[in-house]
Amino acid sequence: MPAIRIVRRSALPPAEAFRRLTDWERHGAQVPLTKTVVDTAPPTGVGTRFTARTGVGRLTLDDRMEIVRWQPPAPDRRTALVRLEKRGRAVRGWAEIEIAALPAGGSEIRWREDLRLTGLPRFLDPTVAAVGHLLFSRALDRLLADRHA
């Protein structure tokens, strides 16, 4: 599986970074030709399911995800963590977003993702990883920087 690893530092406190990075509908707005729809009722937590649909017209790719671990920031916790399992027919794998408080203030965010596009040969894994890194880095940067979040 292509491995994608992104690390960012932000002046945002962990709670605000967590809030922004778990606003699933806003994720789709950061990726070209993508819309994210949450399939379960609030509040967000373990069991929440959503789909990121990317494409135009009938040429679409659905990335169906379910939250399997939900640890928001808390005073007794060093890090916050969300783990998503990708459960679609075309997109499989997992993603994790981990947020840690920095000693001087702000947050360090670690985005880890392993994904598999069904039917795609393994020799294309490096290309999938490079494109994924570019798209997810852009989305992460925009979600953290959005002053209107």
CSV table of C-alpha atoms in Angstrom, one decimal:
chain,number,residue,atom,x,y,z
A,1,MET,CA,0.0,0.0,0.0
A,2,PRO,CA,1.3,3.5,-0.7
A,3,ALA,CA,2.2,5.2,2.5
A,4,ILE,CA,1.6,8.9,2.9
A,5,ARG,CA,3.1,10.8,5.8
A,6,ILE,CA,2.7,14.5,6.4
A,7,VAL,CA,3.8,16.6,9.5
A,8,ARG,CA,2.8,20.2,10.0
A,9,ARG,CA,3.1,22.7,12.9
A,10,SER,CA,0.4,25.2,13.6
A,11,ALA,CA,-0.2,28.1,16.0
A,12,LEU,CA,-3.7,26.7,16.6
A,13,PRO,CA,-4.3,25.0,19.9
A,14,PRO,CA,-5.0,21.3,19.7
A,15,ALA,CA,-8.7,21.6,20.3
A,16,GLU,CA,-9.1,24.1,17.4
A,17,ALA,CA,-6.9,22.1,15.1
A,18,PHE,CA,-8.9,19.0,15.9
A,19,ARG,CA,-12.2,20.7,15.3
A,20,ARG,CA,-11.0,21.9,11.9
A,21,LEU,CA,-9.5,18.7,10.8
A,22,THR,CA,-12.5,16.6,11.8
A,23,ASP,CA,-15.0,18.8,9.9
A,24,TRP,CA,-15.4,16.2,7.2
A,25,GLU,CA,-17.6,18.2,4.8
A,26,ARG,CA,-14.9,20.9,4.7
A,27,HIS,CA,-12.3,18.3,3.6
A,28,GLY,CA,-14.0,17.9,0.3
A,29,ALA,CA,-14.0,21.6,-0.4
A,30,GLN,CA,-10.1,21.5,-0.2
A,31,VAL,CA,-9.7,18.7,-2.8
A,32,PRO,CA,-10.5,19.5,-6.5
A,33,LEU,CA,-13.7,18.0,-7.9
A,34,THR,CA,-14.6,16.5,-4.5
A,35,LYS,CA,-17.6,16.7,-2.2
A,36,THR,CA,-17.8,15.0,1.2
A,37,VAL,CA,-21.2,13.8,2.5
A,38,VAL,CA,-21.6,12.6,6.1
A,39,ASP,CA,-23.8,9.5,6.1
A,40,THR,CA,-24.6,9.3,9.9
A,41,ALA,CA,-26.2,11.7,12.3
A,42,PRO,CA,-24.2,13.9,14.6
A,43,PRO,CA,-22.3,13.9,16.9
A,44,THR,CA,-19.1,12.7,15.2
A,45,GLY,CA,-17.4,9.8,16.9
A,46,VAL,CA,-16.7,6.1,16.5
A,47,GLY,CA,-19.1,4.7,13.9
A,48,THR,CA,-19.5,8.0,12.0
A,49,ARG,CA,-19.4,7.2,8.2
A,50,PHE,CA,-18.9,9.6,5.3
A,51,THR,CA,-18.0,9.5,1.7
A,52,ALA,CA,-15.6,11.7,-0.3
A,53,ARG,CA,-16.8,11.6,-3.9
A,54,THR,CA,-14.3,12.8,-6.5
A,55,GLY,CA,-15.0,13.2,-10.2
A,56,VAL,CA,-17.2,14.7,-12.8
A,57,GLY,CA,-20.5,13.4,-13.9
A,58,ARG,CA,-20.5,9.6,-14.1
A,59,LEU,CA,-16.7,9.4,-13.8
A,60,THR,CA,-16.4,9.4,-10.0
A,61,LEU,CA,-14.5,7.7,-7.3
A,62,ASP,CA,-16.0,7.1,-3.9
A,63,ASP,CA,-13.8,7.0,-0.8
A,64,ARG,CA,-16.1,5.6,1.9
A,65,MET,CA,-14.7,5.9,5.4
A,66,GLU,CA,-15.7,5.1,8.9
A,67,ILE,CA,-14.3,6.4,12.2
A,68,VAL,CA,-12.9,3.5,14.2
A,69,ARG,CA,-11.0,5.6,16.8
A,70,TRP,CA,-12.0,9.0,18.2
A,71,GLN,CA,-9.9,10.6,20.9
A,72,PRO,CA,-10.5,14.4,21.0
A,73,PRO,CA,-8.1,16.6,22.9
A,74,ALA,CA,-8.4,16.3,26.7
A,75,PRO,CA,-6.4,17.6,29.7
A,76,ASP,CA,-5.4,14.1,30.6
A,77,ARG,CA,-4.3,13.1,27.1
A,78,ARG,CA,-1.0,14.0,25.4
A,79,THR,CA,-2.4,13.6,21.9
A,80,ALA,CA,-5.7,13.6,20.1
A,81,LEU,CA,-6.2,10.9,17.5
A,82,VAL,CA,-8.7,10.0,14.8
A,83,ARG,CA,-8.4,6.8,12.8
A,84,LEU,CA,-10.5,6.2,9.7
A,85,GLU,CA,-10.9,2.9,7.9
A,86,LYS,CA,-11.5,3.2,4.1
A,87,ARG,CA,-14.2,0.7,3.3
A,88,GLY,CA,-15.2,1.4,-0.3
A,89,ARG,CA,-15.1,-0.9,-3.3
A,90,ALA,CA,-12.5,1.2,-5.1
A,91,VAL,CA,-10.6,2.8,-2.2
A,92,ARG,CA,-9.3,0.7,0.7
A,93,GLY,CA,-6.9,1.3,3.6
A,94,TRP,CA,-6.8,3.7,6.5
A,95,ALA,CA,-5.9,7.2,7.6
A,96,GLU,CA,-4.9,8.7,11.0
A,97,ILE,CA,-4.8,12.3,12.1
A,98,GLU,CA,-2.8,12.8,15.3
A,99,ILE,CA,-2.5,16.2,17.0
A,100,ALA,CA,-0.1,16.9,19.9
A,101,ALA,CA,0.3,20.1,21.9
A,102,LEU,CA,3.6,21.8,21.5
A,103,PRO,CA,5.4,23.0,24.7
A,104,ALA,CA,5.6,26.6,23.5
A,105,GLY,CA,2.0,26.6,22.3
A,106,GLY,CA,0.3,25.5,19.1
A,107,SER,CA,0.1,22.0,17.7
A,108,GLU,CA,2.0,19.4,15.7
A,109,ILE,CA,-0.2,17.5,13.3
A,110,ARG,CA,0.7,14.1,11.9
A,111,TRP,CA,-1.3,12.8,9.0
A,112,ARG,CA,-0.7,9.1,8.1
A,113,GLU,CA,-2.4,7.3,5.4
A,114,ASP,CA,-2.1,4.0,3.6
A,115,LEU,CA,-4.4,3.4,0.7
A,116,ARG,CA,-5.1,1.0,-2.1
A,117,LEU,CA,-7.0,1.8,-5.2
A,118,THR,CA,-8.6,-1.5,-6.3
A,119,GLY,CA,-7.5,-2.8,-9.6
A,120,LEU,CA,-4.5,-0.5,-9.8
A,121,PRO,CA,-1.2,-2.4,-10.2
A,122,ARG,CA,1.3,-2.1,-7.4
A,123,PHE,CA,4.0,-0.6,-9.6
A,124,LEU,CA,1.8,2.6,-9.6
A,125,ASP,CA,2.0,2.8,-5.8
A,126,PRO,CA,4.7,5.5,-5.9
A,127,THR,CA,2.6,7.6,-8.2
A,128,VAL,CA,-0.5,7.2,-6.0
A,129,ALA,CA,1.6,8.1,-2.9
A,130,ALA,CA,3.0,11.3,-4.6
A,131,VAL,CA,-0.4,12.5,-5.8
A,132,GLY,CA,-2.0,11.6,-2.4
A,133,HIS,CA,0.8,13.5,-0.6
A,134,LEU,CA,0.2,16.6,-2.8
A,135,LEU,CA,-3.6,16.6,-2.4
A,136,PHE,CA,-3.6,15.8,1.3
A,137,SER,CA,-0.9,18.3,2.1
A,138,ARG,CA,-2.8,21.0,0.3
A,139,ALA,CA,-6.0,20.1,2.1
A,140,LEU,CA,-4.3,20.0,5.5
A,141,ASP,CA,-2.6,23.4,5.0
A,142,ARG,CA,-5.9,25.0,3.9
A,143,LEU,CA,-8.0,23.5,6.7
A,144,LEU,CA,-5.4,24.8,9.3
A,145,ALA,CA,-5.0,28.2,7.7
A,146,ASP,CA,-8.7,29.0,7.0
A,147,ARG,CA,-9.5,32.0,9.1
A,148,HIS,CA,-13.3,31.5,8.5
A,149,ALA,CA,-13.4,27.9,9.8
